Each structure stands twice: as C-alpha cells, then as structure tokens.
PDB file of C-alpha atoms in Angstrom:
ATOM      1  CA  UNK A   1     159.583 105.038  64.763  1.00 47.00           C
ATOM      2  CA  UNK A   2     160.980 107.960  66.385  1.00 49.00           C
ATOM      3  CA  UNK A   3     159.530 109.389  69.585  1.00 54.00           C
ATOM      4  CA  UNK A   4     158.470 112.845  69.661  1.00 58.00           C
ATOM      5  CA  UNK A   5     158.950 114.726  72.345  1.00 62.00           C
ATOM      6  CA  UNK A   6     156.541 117.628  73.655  1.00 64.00           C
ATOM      7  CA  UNK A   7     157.804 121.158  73.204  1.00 67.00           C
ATOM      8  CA  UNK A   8     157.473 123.240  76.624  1.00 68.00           C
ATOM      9  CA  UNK A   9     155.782 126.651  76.000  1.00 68.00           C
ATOM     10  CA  UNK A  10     158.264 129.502  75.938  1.00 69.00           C
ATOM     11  CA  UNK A  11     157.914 131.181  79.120  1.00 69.00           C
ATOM     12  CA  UNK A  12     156.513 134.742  79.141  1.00 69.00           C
ATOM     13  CA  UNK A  13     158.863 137.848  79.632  1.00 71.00           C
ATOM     14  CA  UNK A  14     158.804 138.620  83.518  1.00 74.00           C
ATOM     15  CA  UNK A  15     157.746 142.600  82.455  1.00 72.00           C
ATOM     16  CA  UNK A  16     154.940 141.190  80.881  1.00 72.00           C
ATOM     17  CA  UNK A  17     153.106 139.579  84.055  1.00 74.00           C
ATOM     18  CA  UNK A  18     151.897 143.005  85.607  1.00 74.00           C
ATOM     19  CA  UNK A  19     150.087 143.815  82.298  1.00 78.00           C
ATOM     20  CA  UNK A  20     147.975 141.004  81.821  1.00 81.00           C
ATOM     21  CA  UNK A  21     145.366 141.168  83.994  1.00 83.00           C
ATOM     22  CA  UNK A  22     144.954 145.269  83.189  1.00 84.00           C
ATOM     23  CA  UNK A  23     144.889 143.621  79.534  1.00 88.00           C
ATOM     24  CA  UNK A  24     142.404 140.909  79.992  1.00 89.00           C
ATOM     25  CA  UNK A  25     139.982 144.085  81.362  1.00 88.00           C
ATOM     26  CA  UNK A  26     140.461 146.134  78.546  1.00 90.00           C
ATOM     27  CA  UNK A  27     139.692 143.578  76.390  1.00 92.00           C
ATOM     28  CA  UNK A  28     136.369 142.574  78.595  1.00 92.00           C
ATOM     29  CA  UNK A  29     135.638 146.278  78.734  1.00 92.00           C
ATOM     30  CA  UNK A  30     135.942 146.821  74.517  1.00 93.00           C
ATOM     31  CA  UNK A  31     133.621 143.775  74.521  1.00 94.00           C
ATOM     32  CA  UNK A  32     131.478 144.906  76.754  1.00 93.00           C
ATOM     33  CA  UNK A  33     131.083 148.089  74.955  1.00 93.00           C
ATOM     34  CA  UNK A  34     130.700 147.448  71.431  1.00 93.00           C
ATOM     35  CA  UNK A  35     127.874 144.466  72.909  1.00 92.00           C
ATOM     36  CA  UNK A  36     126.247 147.791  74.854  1.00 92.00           C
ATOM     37  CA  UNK A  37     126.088 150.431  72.269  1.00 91.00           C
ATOM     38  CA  UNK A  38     124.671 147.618  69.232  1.00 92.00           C
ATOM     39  CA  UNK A  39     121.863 146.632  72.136  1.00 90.00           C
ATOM     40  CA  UNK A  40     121.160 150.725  71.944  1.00 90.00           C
ATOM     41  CA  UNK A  41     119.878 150.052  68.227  1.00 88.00           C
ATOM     42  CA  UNK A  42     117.893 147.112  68.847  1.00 85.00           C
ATOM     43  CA  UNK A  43     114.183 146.986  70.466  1.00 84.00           C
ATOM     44  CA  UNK A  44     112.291 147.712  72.553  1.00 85.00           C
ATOM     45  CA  UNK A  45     113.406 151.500  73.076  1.00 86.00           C
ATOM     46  CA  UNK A  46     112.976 152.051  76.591  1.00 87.00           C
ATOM     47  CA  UNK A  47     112.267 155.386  76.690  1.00 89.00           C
ATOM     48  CA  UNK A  48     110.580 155.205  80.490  1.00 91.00           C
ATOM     49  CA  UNK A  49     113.857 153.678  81.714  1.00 92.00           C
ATOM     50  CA  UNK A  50     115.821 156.423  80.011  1.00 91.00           C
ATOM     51  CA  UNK A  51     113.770 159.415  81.522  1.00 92.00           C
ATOM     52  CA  UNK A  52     114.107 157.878  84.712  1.00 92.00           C
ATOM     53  CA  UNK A  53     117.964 158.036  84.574  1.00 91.00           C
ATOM     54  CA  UNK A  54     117.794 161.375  82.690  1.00 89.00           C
ATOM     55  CA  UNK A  55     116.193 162.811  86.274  1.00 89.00           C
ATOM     56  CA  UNK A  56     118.764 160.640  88.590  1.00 89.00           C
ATOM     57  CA  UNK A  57     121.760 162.141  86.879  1.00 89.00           C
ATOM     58  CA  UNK A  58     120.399 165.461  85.353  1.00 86.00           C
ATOM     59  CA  UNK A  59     118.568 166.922  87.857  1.00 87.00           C
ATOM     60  CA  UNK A  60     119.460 164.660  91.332  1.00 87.00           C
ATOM     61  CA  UNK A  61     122.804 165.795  90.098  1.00 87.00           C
ATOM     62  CA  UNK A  62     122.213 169.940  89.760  1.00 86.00           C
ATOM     63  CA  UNK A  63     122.482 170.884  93.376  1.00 88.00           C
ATOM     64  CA  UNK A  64     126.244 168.765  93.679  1.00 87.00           C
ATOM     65  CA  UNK A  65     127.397 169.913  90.161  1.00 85.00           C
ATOM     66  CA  UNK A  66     126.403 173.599  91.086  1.00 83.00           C
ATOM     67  CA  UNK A  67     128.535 173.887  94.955  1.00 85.00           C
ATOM     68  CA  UNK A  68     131.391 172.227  92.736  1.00 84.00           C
ATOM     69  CA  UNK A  69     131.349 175.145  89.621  1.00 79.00           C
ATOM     70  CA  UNK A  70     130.983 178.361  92.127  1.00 80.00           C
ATOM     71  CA  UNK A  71     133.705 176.984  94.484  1.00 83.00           C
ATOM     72  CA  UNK A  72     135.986 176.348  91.349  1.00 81.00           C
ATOM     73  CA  UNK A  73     134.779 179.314  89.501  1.00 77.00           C
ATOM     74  CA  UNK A  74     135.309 181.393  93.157  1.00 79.00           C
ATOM     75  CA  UNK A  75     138.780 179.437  93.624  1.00 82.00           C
ATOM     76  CA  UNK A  76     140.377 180.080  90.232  1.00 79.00           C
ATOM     77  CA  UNK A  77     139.556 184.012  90.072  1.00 76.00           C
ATOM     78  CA  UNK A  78     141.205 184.449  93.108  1.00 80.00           C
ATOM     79  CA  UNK A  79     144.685 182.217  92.321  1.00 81.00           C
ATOM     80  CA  UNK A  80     144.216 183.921  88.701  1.00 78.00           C
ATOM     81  CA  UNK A  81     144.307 187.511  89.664  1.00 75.00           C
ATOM     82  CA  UNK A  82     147.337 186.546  92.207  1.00 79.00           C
ATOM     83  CA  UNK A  83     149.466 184.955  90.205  1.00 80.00           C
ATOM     84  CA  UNK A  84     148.367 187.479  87.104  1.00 75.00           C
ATOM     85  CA  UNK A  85     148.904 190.351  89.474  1.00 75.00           C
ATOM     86  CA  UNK A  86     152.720 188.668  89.825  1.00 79.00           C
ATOM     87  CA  UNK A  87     152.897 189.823  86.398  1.00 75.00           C
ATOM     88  CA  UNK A  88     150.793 193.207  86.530  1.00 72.00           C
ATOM     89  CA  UNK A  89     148.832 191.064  83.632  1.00 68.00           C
ATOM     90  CA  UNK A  90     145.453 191.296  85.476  1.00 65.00           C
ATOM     91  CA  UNK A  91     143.784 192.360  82.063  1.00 64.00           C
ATOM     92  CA  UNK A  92     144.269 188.466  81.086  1.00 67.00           C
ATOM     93  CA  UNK A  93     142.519 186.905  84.273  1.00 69.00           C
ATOM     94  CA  UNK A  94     138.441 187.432  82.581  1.00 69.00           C
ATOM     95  CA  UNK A  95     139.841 185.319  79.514  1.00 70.00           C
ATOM     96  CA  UNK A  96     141.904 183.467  81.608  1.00 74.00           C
ATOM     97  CA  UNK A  97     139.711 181.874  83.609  1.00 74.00           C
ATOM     98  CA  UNK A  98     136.487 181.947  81.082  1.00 75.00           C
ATOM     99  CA  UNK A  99     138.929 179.451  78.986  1.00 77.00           C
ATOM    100  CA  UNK A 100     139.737 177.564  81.451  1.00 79.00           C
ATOM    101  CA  UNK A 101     136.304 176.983  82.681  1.00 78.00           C
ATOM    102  CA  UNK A 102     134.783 176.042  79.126  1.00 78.00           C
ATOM    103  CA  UNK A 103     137.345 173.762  78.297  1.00 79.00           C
ATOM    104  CA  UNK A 104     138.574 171.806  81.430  1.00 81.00           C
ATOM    105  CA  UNK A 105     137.522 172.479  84.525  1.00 83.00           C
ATOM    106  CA  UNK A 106     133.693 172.500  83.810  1.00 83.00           C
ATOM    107  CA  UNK A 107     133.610 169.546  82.011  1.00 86.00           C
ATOM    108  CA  UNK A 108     136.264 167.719  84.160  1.00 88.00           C
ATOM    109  CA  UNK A 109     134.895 168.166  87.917  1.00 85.00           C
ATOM    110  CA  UNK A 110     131.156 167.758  86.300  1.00 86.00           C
ATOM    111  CA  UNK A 111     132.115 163.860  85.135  1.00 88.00           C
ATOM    112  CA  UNK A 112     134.268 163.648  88.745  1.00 89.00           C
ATOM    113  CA  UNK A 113     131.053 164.586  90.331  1.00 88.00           C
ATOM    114  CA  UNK A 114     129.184 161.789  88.108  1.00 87.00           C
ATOM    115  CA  UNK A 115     131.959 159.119  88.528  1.00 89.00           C
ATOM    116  CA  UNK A 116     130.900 160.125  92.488  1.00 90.00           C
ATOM    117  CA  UNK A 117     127.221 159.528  92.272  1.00 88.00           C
ATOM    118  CA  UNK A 118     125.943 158.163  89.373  1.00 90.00           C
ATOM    119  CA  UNK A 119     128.922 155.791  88.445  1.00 90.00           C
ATOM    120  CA  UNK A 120     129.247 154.348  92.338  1.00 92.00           C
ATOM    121  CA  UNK A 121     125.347 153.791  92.527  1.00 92.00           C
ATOM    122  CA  UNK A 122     125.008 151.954  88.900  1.00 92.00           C
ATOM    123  CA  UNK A 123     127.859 149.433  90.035  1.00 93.00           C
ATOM    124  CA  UNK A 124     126.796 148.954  93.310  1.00 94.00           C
ATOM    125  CA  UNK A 125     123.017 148.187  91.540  1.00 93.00           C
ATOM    126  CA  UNK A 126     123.918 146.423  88.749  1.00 94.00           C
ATOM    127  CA  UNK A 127     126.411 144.506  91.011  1.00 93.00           C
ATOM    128  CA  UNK A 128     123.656 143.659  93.931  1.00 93.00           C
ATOM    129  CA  UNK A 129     121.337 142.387  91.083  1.00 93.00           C
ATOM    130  CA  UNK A 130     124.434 140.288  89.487  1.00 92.00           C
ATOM    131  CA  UNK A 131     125.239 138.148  92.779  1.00 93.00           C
ATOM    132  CA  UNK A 132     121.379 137.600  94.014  1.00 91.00           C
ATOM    133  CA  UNK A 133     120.939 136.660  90.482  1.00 91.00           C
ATOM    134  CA  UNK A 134     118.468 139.052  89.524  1.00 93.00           C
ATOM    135  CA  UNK A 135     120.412 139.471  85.959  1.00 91.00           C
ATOM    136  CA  UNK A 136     119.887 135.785  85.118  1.00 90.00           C
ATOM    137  CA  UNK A 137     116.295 135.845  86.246  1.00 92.00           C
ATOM    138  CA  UNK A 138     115.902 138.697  83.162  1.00 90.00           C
ATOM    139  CA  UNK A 139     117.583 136.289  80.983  1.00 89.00           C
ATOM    140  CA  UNK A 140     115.293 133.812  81.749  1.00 90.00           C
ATOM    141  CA  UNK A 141     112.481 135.657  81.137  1.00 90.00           C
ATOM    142  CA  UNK A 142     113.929 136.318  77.492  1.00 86.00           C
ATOM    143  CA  UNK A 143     115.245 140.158  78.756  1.00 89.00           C
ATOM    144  CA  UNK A 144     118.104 141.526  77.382  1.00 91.00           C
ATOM    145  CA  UNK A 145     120.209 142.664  80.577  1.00 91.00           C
ATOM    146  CA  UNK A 146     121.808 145.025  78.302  1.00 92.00           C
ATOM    147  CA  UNK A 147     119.250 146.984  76.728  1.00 91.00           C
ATOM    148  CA  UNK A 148     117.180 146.654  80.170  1.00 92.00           C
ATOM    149  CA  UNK A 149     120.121 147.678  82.442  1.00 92.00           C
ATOM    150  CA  UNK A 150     122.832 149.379  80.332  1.00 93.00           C
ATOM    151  CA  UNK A 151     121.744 151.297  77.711  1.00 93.00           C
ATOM    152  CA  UNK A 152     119.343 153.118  79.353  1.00 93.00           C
ATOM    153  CA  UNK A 153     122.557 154.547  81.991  1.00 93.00           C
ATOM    154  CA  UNK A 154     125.338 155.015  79.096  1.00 92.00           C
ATOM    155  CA  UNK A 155     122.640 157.087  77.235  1.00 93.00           C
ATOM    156  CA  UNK A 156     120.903 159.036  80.320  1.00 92.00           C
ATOM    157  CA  UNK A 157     124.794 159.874  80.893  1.00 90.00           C
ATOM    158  CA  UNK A 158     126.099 160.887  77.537  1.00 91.00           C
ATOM    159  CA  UNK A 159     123.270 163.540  77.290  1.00 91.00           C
ATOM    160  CA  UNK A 160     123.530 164.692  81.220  1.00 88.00           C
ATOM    161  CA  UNK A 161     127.078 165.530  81.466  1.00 85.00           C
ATOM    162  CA  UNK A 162     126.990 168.221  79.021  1.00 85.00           C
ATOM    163  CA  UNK A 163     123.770 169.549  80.236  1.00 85.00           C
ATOM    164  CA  UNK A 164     125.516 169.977  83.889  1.00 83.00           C
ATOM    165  CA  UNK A 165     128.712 171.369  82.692  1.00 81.00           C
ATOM    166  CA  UNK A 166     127.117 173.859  80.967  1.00 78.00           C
ATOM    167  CA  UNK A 167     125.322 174.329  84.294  1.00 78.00           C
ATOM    168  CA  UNK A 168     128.359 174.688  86.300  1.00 75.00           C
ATOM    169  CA  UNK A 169     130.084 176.645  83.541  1.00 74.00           C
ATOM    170  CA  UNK A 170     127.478 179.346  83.958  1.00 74.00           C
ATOM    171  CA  UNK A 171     127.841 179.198  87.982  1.00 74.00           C
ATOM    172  CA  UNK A 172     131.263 179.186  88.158  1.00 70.00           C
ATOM    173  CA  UNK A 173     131.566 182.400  85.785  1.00 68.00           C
ATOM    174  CA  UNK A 174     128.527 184.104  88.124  1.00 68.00           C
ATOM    175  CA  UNK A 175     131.009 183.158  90.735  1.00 64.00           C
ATOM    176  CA  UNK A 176     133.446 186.158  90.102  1.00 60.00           C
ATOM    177  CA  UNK A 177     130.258 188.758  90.571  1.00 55.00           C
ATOM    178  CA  UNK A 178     130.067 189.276  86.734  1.00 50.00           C
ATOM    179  CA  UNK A 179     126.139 190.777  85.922  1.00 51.00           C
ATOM    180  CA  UNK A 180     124.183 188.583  83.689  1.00 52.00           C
ATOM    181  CA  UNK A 181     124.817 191.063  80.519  1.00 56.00           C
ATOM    182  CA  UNK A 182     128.308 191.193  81.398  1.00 54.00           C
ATOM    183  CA  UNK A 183     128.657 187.231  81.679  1.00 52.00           C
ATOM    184  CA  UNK A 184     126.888 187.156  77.962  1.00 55.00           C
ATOM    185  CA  UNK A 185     129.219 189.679  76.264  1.00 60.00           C
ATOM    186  CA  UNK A 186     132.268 188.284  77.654  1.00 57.00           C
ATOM    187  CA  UNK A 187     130.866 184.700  76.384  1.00 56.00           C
ATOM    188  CA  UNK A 188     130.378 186.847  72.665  1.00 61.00           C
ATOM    189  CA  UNK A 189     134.211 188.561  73.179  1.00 65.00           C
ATOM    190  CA  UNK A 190     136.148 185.941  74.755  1.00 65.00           C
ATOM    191  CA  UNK A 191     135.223 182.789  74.170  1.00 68.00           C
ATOM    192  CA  UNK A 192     134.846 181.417  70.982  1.00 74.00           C
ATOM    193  CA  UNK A 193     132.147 178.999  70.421  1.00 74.00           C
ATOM    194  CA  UNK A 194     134.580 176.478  69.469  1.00 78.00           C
ATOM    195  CA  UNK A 195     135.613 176.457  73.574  1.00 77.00           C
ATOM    196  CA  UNK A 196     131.910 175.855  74.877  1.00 79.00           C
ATOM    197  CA  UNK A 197     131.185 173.256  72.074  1.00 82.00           C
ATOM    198  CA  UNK A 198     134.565 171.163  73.155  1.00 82.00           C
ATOM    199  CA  UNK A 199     133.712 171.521  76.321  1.00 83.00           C
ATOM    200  CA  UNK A 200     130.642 169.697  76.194  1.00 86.00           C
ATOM    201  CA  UNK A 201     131.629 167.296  73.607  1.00 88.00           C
ATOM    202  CA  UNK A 202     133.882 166.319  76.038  1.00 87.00           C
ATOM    203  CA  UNK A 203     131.698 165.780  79.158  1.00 88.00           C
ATOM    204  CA  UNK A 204     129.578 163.869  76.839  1.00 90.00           C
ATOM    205  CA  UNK A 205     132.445 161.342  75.748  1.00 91.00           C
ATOM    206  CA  UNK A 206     133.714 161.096  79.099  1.00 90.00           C
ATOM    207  CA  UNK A 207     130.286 160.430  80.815  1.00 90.00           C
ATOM    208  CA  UNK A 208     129.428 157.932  78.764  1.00 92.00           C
ATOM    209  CA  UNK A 209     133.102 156.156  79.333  1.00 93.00           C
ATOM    210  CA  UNK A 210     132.806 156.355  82.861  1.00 92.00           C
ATOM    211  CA  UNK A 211     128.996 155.058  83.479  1.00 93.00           C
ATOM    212  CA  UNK A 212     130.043 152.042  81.251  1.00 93.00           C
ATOM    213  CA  UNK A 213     133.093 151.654  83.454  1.00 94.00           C
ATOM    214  CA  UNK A 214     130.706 151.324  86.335  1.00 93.00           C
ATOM    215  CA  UNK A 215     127.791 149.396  84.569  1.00 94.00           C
ATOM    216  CA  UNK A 216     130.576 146.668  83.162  1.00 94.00           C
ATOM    217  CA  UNK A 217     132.084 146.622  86.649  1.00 93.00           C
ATOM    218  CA  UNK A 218     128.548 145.816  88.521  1.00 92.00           C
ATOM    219  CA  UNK A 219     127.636 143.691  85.571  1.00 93.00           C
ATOM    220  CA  UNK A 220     130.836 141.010  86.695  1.00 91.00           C
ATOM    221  CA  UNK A 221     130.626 141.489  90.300  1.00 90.00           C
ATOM    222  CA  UNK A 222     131.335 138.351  91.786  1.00 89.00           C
ATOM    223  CA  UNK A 223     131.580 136.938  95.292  1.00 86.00           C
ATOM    224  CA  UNK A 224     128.600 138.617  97.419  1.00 85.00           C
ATOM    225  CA  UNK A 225     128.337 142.208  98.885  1.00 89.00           C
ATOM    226  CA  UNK A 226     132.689 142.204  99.493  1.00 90.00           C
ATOM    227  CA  UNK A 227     132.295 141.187  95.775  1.00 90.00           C
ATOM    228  CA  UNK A 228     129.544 144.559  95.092  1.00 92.00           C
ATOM    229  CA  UNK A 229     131.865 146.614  97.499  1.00 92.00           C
ATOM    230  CA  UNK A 230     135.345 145.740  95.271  1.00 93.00           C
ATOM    231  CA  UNK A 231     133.016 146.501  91.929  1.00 93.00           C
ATOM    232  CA  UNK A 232     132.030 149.627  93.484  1.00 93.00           C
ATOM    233  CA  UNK A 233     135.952 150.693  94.270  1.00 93.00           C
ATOM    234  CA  UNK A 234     136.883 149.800  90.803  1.00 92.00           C
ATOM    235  CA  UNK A 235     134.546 151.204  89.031  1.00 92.00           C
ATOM    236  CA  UNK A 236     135.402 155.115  90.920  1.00 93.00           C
ATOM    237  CA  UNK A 237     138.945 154.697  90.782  1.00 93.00           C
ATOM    238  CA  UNK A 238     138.797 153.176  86.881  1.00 92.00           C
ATOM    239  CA  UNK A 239     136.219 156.087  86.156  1.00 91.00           C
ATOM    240  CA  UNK A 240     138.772 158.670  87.375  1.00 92.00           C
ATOM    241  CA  UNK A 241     141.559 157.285  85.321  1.00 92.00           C
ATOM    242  CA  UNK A 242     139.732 157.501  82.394  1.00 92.00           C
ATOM    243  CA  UNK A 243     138.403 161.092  82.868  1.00 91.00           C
ATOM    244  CA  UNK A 244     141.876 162.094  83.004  1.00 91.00           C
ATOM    245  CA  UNK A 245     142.866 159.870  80.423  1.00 92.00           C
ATOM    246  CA  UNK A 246     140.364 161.236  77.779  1.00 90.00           C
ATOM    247  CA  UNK A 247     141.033 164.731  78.934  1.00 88.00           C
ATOM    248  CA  UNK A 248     144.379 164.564  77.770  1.00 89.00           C
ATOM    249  CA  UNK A 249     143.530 163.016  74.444  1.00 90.00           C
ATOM    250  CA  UNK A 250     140.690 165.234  73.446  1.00 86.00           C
ATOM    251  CA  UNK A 251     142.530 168.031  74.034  1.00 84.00           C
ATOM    252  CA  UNK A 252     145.834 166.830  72.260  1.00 85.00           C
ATOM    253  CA  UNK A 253     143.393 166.660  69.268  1.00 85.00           C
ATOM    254  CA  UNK A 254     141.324 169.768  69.909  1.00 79.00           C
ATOM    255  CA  UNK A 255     144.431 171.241  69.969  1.00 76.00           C
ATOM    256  CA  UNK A 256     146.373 169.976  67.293  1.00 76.00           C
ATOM    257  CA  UNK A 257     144.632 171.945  64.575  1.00 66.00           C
ATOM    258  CA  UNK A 258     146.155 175.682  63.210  1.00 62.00           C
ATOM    259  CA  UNK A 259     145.733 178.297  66.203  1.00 58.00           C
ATOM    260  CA  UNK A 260     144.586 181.932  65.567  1.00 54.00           C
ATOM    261  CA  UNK A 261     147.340 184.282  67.161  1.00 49.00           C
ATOM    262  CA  UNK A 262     146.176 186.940  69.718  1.00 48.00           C
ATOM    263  CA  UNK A 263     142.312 185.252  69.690  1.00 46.00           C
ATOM    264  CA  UNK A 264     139.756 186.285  72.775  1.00 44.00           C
ATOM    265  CA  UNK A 265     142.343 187.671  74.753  1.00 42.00           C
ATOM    266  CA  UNK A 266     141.236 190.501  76.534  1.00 40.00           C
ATOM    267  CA  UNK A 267     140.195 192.088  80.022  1.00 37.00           C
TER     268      UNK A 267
END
C-alpha cells in the first residue's frame, strides 16, 4: 500500500497579511452587532437604564455640542463671505452655509463630539467591568450583559445625536446674528426639509455606529487598565473612521437621486 503524503497548506499572498487582523474585527464587530440590536427586542426593557443614558449623552452633552455649532457656525460665515466675496457671489453665502450646516457639519462635529465623550467613557466602563470581571459576575447571575450594558447606550445614542445636531444646527445659524424670524424664514426659503431630515438621519446612524464601536471595544478589553486604556484608543480613533466613513456613503446615496436645478439658492 502506497504512502500518502500530507499536502502543505498553500501559503497566503504576502498583500493579504495586513488585512487580516482589520478583517477578523469586522467580522467580531458584525457579530457583535447583529447579537446587540436582537438583545434590543428581547426582555426586560430597561427603560431606567435608557433614561439614564438619554441624560449622560443628551443633556451632559448640550453645553459641548453648543461651543462646537457657534464656533463652526461663526467660522464658516466668515471663510464663506471671503471666499464668496472672491467671486462678488456674497448673495450665495445665507444658502451656502445653511446647507452646509444641515447636512454635514452639524451632524458630523455633533457625533465627533460624542465619539469624544460618550464613546471614550462607555469603553473605558464597559472595559473596567470586563477585566475585574464584573461582566461574568452578570452572567452568573443569569444577566444578559448585552441587554444590561449595550442596548441601553446604542439606543440612548441613536435618539441623542439627532436631538444635539439639531441643537447645534440652530446655534451655529444664530451664530451669524440672524433674528429668530429671520433664522425661521430662511429655514422655510432655503432649506428644504429634505436637508434637515438627512441631517439627522445621519447623526442618528452614525451615533449608533460609533457607541457600538466603543461598547464592543470595552466589551473585549483584555489585559488590565493598559488593556482598558488600548480599548479606550481604539474605540475614538475606530469611531472617527467610521463617522467619516458613513458620511461619505450617506451622502453618495442622498445624493444619488434626480436634483432640482436652481433649488434654495438665494441671499
């Protein structure tokens, strides 16, 4: 009888190497997620747990969220009417920069401003209870970590990052000394609904990303507080990747539908 020989594995393509490990986390991550948002359905519906994130994000967040819209909304009237003014096009800076407030730069700094505060303190929390085993006390005691921990973050998030950004959209556009009536007609004139609504839809999206970025990064912490301070870092800098990331999709598809020529423009 014939001896078989054993057939060495085919070794993988050097360019593959540096995308495994980012591979093996998106995997963990999509896991992680779809686990997370079936434990929302399931009981008991912590409602407690949810207010009490609701006022850590929502309203601990208001004072940081609002400094961040006026010196944007401050900031971008004055590049707008100089680099309009270039031009002799200042009739385009109100629209200009009403736009550009609804659909980016509200939504965008308001989820940086999260990824900042809420996003760093979940991981650091949900990493500190990971490595003194708090999480598989819970367990123990027959307590889903996930609907305890999780849900009650990725939830409190969705609903207050649009909340803020509408917050900072208002005090950024009070920013360039527009009255109250004014800032309401130029909202009827100049910006369609359409621009508000994907604004917010938006935050909402990309808060909830971000806060499970940080929850699943504090979740597998590992190795003791150098362990919670490396969650920590990777869950900010993964956070801001994926605010950018999702920015550019959503508005690839917001904006991928028919335009209307010549639509809000105006002084």
């Amino acid at each position: 009888m014939a001896e078989q020989t054993a057939v060495a594995p085919k070794p993988r393509p050097s360019w593959l190497k540096p995308l495994e490990r980012p591979l093996v986390v998106l995997g963990e991550l999509s896991l992680f997620t779809g686990q997370s948002v079936m434990a929302i359905a399931r009981r008991p519906y912590r409602v407690g747990l949810l207010m009490v994130q609701l006022e850590f994000m929502a309203y601990g967040s208001m004072f940081v969220v609002g400094l961040t819209g006026l010196f944007t909304g401050m900031v971008l009237a004055l590049q707008t009417v100089y680099a309009f003014g270039l031009f002799n096009a200042q009739s385009l800076v109100g629209a200009t920069v009403e736009i550009s407030l609804a659909r980016e730069l509200a939504p965008i700094f308001t989820c940086i401003v999260l990824v900042a505060r809420v996003g760093s303190a979940a991981a650091t929390e949900l990493g500190t209870m990971r490595v003194t085993e708090q999480i598989d006390a819970l367990e123990t005691m027959a307590v889903d970590p996930l609907n305890y921990l999780v849900v009650p973050r990725i939830v409190a998030a969705a609903i207050a990052a649009p909340l803020l950004t509408f917050g900072a959209y208002g005090i950024a556009v009070w920013a360039k000394d527009l009255s109250p009536g004014t800032f309401l007609n130029r909202i009827q004139t100049l910006v369609e609904v359409k621009d508000i609504t994907n604004g917010l839809g938006k935050a909402s999206v990309i808060g909830f990303v971000v806060t499970m970025i940080a929850c699943y990064r504090g979740y597998r912490a590992e190795g003791g507080a150098r362990g919670v301070g490396i969650a920590t870092t990777q869950a900010v800098v993964g956070g801001l990747v994926a605010i950018f990331a999702i920015d550019y999709v959503y508005t690839a598809i917001s904006l991928s539908g028919p335009q209307q020529p010549g639509g809000g423009l105006g002084g």
